[in-house]
Short mmCIF file of C-alpha atoms in Angstrom, two decimals:
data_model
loop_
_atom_site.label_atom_id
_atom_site.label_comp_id
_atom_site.label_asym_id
_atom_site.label_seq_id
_atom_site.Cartn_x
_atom_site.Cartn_y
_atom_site.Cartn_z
CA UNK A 1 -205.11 -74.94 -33.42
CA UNK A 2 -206.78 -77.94 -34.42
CA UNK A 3 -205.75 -80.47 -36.96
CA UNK A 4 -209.23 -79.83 -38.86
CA UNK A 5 -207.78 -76.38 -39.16
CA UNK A 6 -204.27 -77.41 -40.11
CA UNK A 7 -205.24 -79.35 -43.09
CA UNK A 8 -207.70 -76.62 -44.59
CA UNK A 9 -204.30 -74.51 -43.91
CA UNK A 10 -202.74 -76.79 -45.88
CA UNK A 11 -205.60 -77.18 -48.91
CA UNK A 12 -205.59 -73.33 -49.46
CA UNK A 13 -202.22 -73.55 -49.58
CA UNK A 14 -201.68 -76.04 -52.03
CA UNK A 15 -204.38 -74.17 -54.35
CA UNK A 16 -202.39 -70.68 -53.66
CA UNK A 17 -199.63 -72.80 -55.60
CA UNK A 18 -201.22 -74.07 -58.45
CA UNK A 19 -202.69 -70.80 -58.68
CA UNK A 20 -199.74 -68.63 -58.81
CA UNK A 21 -198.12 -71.44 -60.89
CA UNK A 22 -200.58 -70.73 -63.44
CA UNK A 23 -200.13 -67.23 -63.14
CA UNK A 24 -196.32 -68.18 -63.74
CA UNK A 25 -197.08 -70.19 -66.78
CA UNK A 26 -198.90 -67.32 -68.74
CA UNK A 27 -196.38 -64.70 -67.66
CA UNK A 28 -193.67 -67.08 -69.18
CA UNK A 29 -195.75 -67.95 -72.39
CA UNK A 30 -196.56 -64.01 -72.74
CA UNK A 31 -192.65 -63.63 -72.42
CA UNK A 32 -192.62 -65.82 -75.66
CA UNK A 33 -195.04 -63.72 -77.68
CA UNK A 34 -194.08 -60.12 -76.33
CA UNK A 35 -190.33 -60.31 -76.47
CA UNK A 36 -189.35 -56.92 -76.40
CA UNK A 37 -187.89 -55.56 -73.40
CA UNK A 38 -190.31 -54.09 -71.14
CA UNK A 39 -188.33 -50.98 -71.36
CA UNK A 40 -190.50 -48.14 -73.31
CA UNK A 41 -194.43 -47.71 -73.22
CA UNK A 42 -194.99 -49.06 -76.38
CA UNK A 43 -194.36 -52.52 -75.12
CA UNK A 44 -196.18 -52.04 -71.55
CA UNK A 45 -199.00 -50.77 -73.99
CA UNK A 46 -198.42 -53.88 -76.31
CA UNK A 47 -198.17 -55.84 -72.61
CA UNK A 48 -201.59 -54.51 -71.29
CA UNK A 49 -203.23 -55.43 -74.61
CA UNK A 50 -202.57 -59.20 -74.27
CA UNK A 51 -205.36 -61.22 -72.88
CA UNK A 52 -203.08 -63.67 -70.91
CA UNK A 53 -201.51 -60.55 -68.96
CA UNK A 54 -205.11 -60.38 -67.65
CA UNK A 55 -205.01 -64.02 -67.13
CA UNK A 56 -202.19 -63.69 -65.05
CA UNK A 57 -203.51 -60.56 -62.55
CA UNK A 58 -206.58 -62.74 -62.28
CA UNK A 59 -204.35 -66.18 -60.99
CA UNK A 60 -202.11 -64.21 -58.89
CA UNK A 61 -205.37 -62.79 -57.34
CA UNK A 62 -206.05 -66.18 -56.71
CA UNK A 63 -202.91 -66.59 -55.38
CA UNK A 64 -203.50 -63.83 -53.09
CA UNK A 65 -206.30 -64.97 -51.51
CA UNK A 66 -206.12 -68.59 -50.63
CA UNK A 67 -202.54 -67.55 -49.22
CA UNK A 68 -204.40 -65.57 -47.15
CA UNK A 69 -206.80 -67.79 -46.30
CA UNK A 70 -203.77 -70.08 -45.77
CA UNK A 71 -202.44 -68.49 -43.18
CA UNK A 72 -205.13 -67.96 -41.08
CA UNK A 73 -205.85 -71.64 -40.71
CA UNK A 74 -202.13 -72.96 -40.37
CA UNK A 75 -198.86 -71.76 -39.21
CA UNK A 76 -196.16 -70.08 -41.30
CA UNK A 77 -193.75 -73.02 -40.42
CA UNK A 78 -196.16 -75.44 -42.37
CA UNK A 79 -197.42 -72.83 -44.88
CA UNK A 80 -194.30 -71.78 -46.07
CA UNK A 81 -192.10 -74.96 -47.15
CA UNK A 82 -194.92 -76.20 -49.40
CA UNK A 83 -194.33 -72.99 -51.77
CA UNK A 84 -191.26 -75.36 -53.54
CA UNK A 85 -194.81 -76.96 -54.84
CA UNK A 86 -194.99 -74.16 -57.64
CA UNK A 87 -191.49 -75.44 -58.99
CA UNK A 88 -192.51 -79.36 -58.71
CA UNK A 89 -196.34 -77.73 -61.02
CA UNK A 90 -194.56 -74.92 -63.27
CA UNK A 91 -191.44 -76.92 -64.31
CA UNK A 92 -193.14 -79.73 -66.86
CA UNK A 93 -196.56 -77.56 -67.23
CA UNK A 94 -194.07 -74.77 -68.69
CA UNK A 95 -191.81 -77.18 -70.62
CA UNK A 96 -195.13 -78.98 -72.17
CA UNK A 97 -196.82 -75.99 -73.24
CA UNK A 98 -193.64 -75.42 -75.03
CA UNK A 99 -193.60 -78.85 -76.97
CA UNK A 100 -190.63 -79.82 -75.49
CA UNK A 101 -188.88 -82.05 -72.87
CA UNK A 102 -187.75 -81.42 -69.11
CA UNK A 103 -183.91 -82.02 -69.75
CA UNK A 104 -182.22 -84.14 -67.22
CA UNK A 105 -180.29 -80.58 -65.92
CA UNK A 106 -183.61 -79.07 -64.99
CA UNK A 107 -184.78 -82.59 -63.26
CA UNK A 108 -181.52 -81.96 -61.47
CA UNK A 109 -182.25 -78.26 -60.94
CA UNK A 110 -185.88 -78.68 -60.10
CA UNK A 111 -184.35 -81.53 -57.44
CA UNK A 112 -181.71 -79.69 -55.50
CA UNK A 113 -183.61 -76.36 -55.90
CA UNK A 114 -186.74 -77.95 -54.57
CA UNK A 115 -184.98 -79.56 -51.40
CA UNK A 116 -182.84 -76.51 -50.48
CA UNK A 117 -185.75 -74.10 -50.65
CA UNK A 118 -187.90 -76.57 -48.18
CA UNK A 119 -184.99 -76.07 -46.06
CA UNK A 120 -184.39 -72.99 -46.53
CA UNK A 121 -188.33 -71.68 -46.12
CA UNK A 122 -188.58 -74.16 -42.64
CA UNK A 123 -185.87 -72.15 -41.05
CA UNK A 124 -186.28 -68.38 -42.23
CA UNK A 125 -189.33 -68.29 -40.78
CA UNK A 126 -190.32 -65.17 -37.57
CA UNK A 127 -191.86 -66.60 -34.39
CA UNK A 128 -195.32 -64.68 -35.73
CA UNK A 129 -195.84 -62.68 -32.41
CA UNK A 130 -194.93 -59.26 -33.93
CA UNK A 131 -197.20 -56.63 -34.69
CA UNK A 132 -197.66 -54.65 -38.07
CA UNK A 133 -195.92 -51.67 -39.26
CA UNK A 134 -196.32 -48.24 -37.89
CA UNK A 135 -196.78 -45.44 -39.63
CA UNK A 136 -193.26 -44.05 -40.09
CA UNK A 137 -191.98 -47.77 -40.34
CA UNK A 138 -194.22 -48.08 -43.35
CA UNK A 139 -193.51 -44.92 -45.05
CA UNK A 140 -189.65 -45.99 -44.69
CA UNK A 141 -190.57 -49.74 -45.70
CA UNK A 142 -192.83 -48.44 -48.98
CA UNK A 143 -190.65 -45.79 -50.42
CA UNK A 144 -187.65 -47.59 -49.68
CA UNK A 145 -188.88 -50.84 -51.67
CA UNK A 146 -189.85 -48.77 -54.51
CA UNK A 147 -186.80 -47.30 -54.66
CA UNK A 148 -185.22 -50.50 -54.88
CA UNK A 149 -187.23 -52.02 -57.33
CA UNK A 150 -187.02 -49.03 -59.32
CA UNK A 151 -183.14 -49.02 -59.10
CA UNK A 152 -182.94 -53.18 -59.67
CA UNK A 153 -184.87 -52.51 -62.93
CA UNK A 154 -182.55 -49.36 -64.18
CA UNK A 155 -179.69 -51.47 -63.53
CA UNK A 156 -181.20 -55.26 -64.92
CA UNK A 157 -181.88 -52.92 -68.03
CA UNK A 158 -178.54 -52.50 -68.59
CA UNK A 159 -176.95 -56.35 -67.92
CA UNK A 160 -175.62 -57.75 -71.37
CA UNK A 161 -176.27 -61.23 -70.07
CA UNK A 162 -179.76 -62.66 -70.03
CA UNK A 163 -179.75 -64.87 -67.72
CA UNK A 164 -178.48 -62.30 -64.78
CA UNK A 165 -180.66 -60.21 -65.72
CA UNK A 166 -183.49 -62.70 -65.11
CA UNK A 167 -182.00 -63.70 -61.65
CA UNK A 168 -182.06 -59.34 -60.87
CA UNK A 169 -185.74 -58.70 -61.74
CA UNK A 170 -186.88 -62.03 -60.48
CA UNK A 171 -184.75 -61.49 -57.31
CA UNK A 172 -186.77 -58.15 -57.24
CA UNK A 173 -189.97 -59.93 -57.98
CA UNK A 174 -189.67 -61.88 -54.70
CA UNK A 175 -188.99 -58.93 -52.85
CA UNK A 176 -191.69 -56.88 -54.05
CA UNK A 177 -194.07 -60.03 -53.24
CA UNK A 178 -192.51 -60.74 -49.83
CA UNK A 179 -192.79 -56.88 -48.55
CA UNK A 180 -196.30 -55.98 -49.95
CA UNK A 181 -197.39 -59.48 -47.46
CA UNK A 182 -196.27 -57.32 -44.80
CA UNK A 183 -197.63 -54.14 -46.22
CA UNK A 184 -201.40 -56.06 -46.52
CA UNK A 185 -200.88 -57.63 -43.01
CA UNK A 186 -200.66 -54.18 -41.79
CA UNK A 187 -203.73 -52.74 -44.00
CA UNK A 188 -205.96 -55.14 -42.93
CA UNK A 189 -205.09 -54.58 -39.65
CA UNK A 190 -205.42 -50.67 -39.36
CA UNK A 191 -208.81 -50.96 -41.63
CA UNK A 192 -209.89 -53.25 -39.20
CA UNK A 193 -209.11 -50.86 -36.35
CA UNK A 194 -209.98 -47.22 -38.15
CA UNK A 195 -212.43 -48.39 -41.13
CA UNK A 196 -212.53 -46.71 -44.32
CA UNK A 197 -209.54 -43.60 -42.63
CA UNK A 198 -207.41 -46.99 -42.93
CA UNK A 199 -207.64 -46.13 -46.64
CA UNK A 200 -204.91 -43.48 -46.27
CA UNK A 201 -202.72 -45.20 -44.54
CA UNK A 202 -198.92 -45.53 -45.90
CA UNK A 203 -199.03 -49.13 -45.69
CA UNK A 204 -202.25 -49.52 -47.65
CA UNK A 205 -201.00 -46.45 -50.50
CA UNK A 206 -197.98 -48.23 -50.43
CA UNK A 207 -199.13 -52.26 -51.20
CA UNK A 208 -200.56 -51.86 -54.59
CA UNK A 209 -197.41 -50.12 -56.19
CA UNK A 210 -194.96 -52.75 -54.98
CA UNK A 211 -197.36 -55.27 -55.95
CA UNK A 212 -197.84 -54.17 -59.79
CA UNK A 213 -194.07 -53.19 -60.04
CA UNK A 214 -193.70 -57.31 -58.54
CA UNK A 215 -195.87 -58.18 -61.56
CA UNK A 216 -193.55 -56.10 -64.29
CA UNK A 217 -190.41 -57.38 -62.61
CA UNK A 218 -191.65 -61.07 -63.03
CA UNK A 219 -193.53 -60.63 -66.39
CA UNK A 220 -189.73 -58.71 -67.55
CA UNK A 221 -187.61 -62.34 -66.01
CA UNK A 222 -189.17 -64.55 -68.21
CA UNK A 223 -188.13 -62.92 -71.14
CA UNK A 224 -185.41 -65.12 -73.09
CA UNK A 225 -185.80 -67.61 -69.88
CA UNK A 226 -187.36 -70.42 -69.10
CA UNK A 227 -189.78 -70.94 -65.99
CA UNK A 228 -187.77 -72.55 -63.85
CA UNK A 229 -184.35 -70.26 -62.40
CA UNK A 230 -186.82 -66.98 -62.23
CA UNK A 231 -189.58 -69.17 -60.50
CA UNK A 232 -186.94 -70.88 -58.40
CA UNK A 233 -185.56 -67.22 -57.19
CA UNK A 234 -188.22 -65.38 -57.07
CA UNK A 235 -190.42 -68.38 -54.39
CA UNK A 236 -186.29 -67.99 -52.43
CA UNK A 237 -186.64 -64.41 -52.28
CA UNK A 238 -189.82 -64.19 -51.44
CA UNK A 239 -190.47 -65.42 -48.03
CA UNK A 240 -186.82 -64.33 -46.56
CA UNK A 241 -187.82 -60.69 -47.99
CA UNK A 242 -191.30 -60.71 -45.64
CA UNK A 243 -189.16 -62.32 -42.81
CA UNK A 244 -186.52 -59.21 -43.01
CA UNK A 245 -189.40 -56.83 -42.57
CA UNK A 246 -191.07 -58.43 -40.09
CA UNK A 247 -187.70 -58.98 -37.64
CA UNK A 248 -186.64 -55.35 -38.97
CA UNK A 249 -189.96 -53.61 -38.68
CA UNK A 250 -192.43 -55.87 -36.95
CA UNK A 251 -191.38 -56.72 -33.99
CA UNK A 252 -190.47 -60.16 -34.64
CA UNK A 253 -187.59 -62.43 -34.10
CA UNK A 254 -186.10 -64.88 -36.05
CA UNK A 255 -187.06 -68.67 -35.02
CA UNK A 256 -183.91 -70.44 -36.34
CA UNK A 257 -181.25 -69.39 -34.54
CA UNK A 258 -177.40 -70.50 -35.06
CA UNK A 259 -178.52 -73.48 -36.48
CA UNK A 260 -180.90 -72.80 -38.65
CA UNK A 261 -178.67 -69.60 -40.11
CA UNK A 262 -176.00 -72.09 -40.95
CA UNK A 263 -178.65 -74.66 -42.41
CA UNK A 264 -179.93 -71.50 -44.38
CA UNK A 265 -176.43 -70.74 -46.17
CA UNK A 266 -176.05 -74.23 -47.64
CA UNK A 267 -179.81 -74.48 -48.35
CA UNK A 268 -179.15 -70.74 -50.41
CA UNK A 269 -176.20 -72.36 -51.94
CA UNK A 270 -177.75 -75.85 -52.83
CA UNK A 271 -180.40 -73.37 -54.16
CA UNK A 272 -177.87 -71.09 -56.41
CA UNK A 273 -176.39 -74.55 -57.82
CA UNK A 274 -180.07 -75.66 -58.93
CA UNK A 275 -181.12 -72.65 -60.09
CA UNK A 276 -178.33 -72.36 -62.19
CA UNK A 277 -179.26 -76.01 -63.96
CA UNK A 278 -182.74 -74.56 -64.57
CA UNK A 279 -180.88 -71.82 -66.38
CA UNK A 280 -182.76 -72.44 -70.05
CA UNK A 281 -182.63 -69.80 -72.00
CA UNK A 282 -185.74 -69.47 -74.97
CA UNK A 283 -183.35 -70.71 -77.82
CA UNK A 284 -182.10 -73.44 -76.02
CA UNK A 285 -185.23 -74.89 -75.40
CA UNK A 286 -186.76 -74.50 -78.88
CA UNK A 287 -183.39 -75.94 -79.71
CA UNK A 288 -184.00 -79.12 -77.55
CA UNK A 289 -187.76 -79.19 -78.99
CA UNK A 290 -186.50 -79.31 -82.34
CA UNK A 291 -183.91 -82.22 -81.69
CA UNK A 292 -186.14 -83.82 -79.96
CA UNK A 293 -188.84 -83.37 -83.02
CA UNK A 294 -186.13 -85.04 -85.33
CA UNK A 295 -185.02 -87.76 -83.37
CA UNK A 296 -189.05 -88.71 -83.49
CA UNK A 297 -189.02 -88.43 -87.04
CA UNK A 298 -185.70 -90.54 -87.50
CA UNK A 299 -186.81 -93.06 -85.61
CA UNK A 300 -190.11 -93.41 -87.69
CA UNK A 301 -190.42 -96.38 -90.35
CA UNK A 302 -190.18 -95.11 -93.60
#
């Protein structure tokens, strides 16, 4: 692989950031104006009806495609660490779209988050040699992640706190995005092989479902949250959910050994403690804006 290649690897992957970071952004600033829980079809209808939910399907698209594009240039071991990028964008975009501040707890957060998940990403990574998922595999691997997501969201529904319900859906979010990789790895490669019969297969039926109940589980975290702890959970649960399937289903194996399994519990833990400073929920920060608007105004002549 050449470093000519490496380095457009790298480009598309940098833009897969910004773009899903934008996609991010408007999910959390269509959290602010839709705040009803996502939890009848009057407000998936009221949802659908909002011009930045399109604005989101059309970044994550984005998204989508330069990762793609990402990968097939470059290596998952230099691909995946630079997805901490989307907390370094999202965190101030977020917070200035907002008219507000990054605290000094969400610097912290944003710090230790961003560090643990670079570890964390370099060493739950496959060694890339496995194949794509047969056809019972992905039957097992599509109903079973619906069923998951399906249950997470019953169950999120009914958490009293906010905040863990954010970290559920978002968690849920990551795992939807981390399994449909795998489930579009294996559609491309059975189109490839059988054209449009490909259509049909489990894996490809499968892909879009997970993928739109992804985009409802992340548009449903940002609700009474800020960016940063769903963003922050849902780019940790993301990659380690695709790396499950592929060393479960894929024939893979996992590259880190001993090592890197021990380096991946503190990394998860550095992660939980940062994520939990980036815990800001809405009122919070329009309480911070507001202080911060009258300690402008105070400090103005008269």
């Amino acid at each position: 692989m050449s470093d000519m290649g490496i380095w457009l690897g790298i480009m598309f992957a940098v833009l897969s950031c910004t773009a899903y970071t934008a996609a991010a952004v408007a999910q959390r600033r269509l959290a602010v104006r839709v705040t009803a829980p996502l939890t009848g079809r009057r407000q998936v209808v009221g949802l659908l009806r909002h011009p930045l939910w399109w604005v989101s399907l059309v970044f994550n698209g984005g998204r989508a495609g330069f990762q793609v594009a990402a990968v097939s240039f470059a290596p998952l071991t230099v691909i995946q660490p630079l997805g901490v990028l989307v907390l370094v964008f999202g965190i101030p975009w977020s917070a200035r779209l907002g008219g507000r501040r990054v605290s000094r707890a969400e610097w912290r957060g944003a710090a230790f988050t961003v560090v643990a998940l670079g570890a964390l990403l370099a060493v739950s990574v496959t060694n890339g040699q496995g194949g794509v998922l047969d056809t019972p595999d992905s039957v097992l691997v599509g109903v079973g992640t619906t069923a998951l997501l399906l249950v997470t969201a019953w169950g999120a529904g009914r958490v009293p706190s906010t905040a863990w319900r954010s970290y559920l859906l978002s968690g849920a979010a990551g795992v939807a995005f981390g399994v449909s990789s795998a489930t579009v790895k294996t559609s491309v490669a059975v189109i490839a092989d059988t054209g449009a019969a490909g259509l049909a297969h489990p894996a490809t039926l499968a892909t879009p479902v997970i993928a739109i109940l992804g985009l409802f589980l992340a548009q449903a975290a940002y609700q009474g949250m800020d960016l940063g702890a769903p963003l922050g959970i849902t780019t940790l649960t993301n990659p380690v959910a695709a790396s499950v399937v592929g060393v479960a289903f894929m024939g893979e194996s996992y590259a880190g050994g001993w090592v890197g399994g021990a380096v991946a519990l503190v990394s998860a833990l550095l992660a939980a403690h940062g994520i939990r400073l980036l815990t800001v929920p809405q009122g919070t920060a329009r309480t911070e804006a507001v202080a911060d608007a009258d300690r402008r105004h105070d400090s103005m002549p008269s």
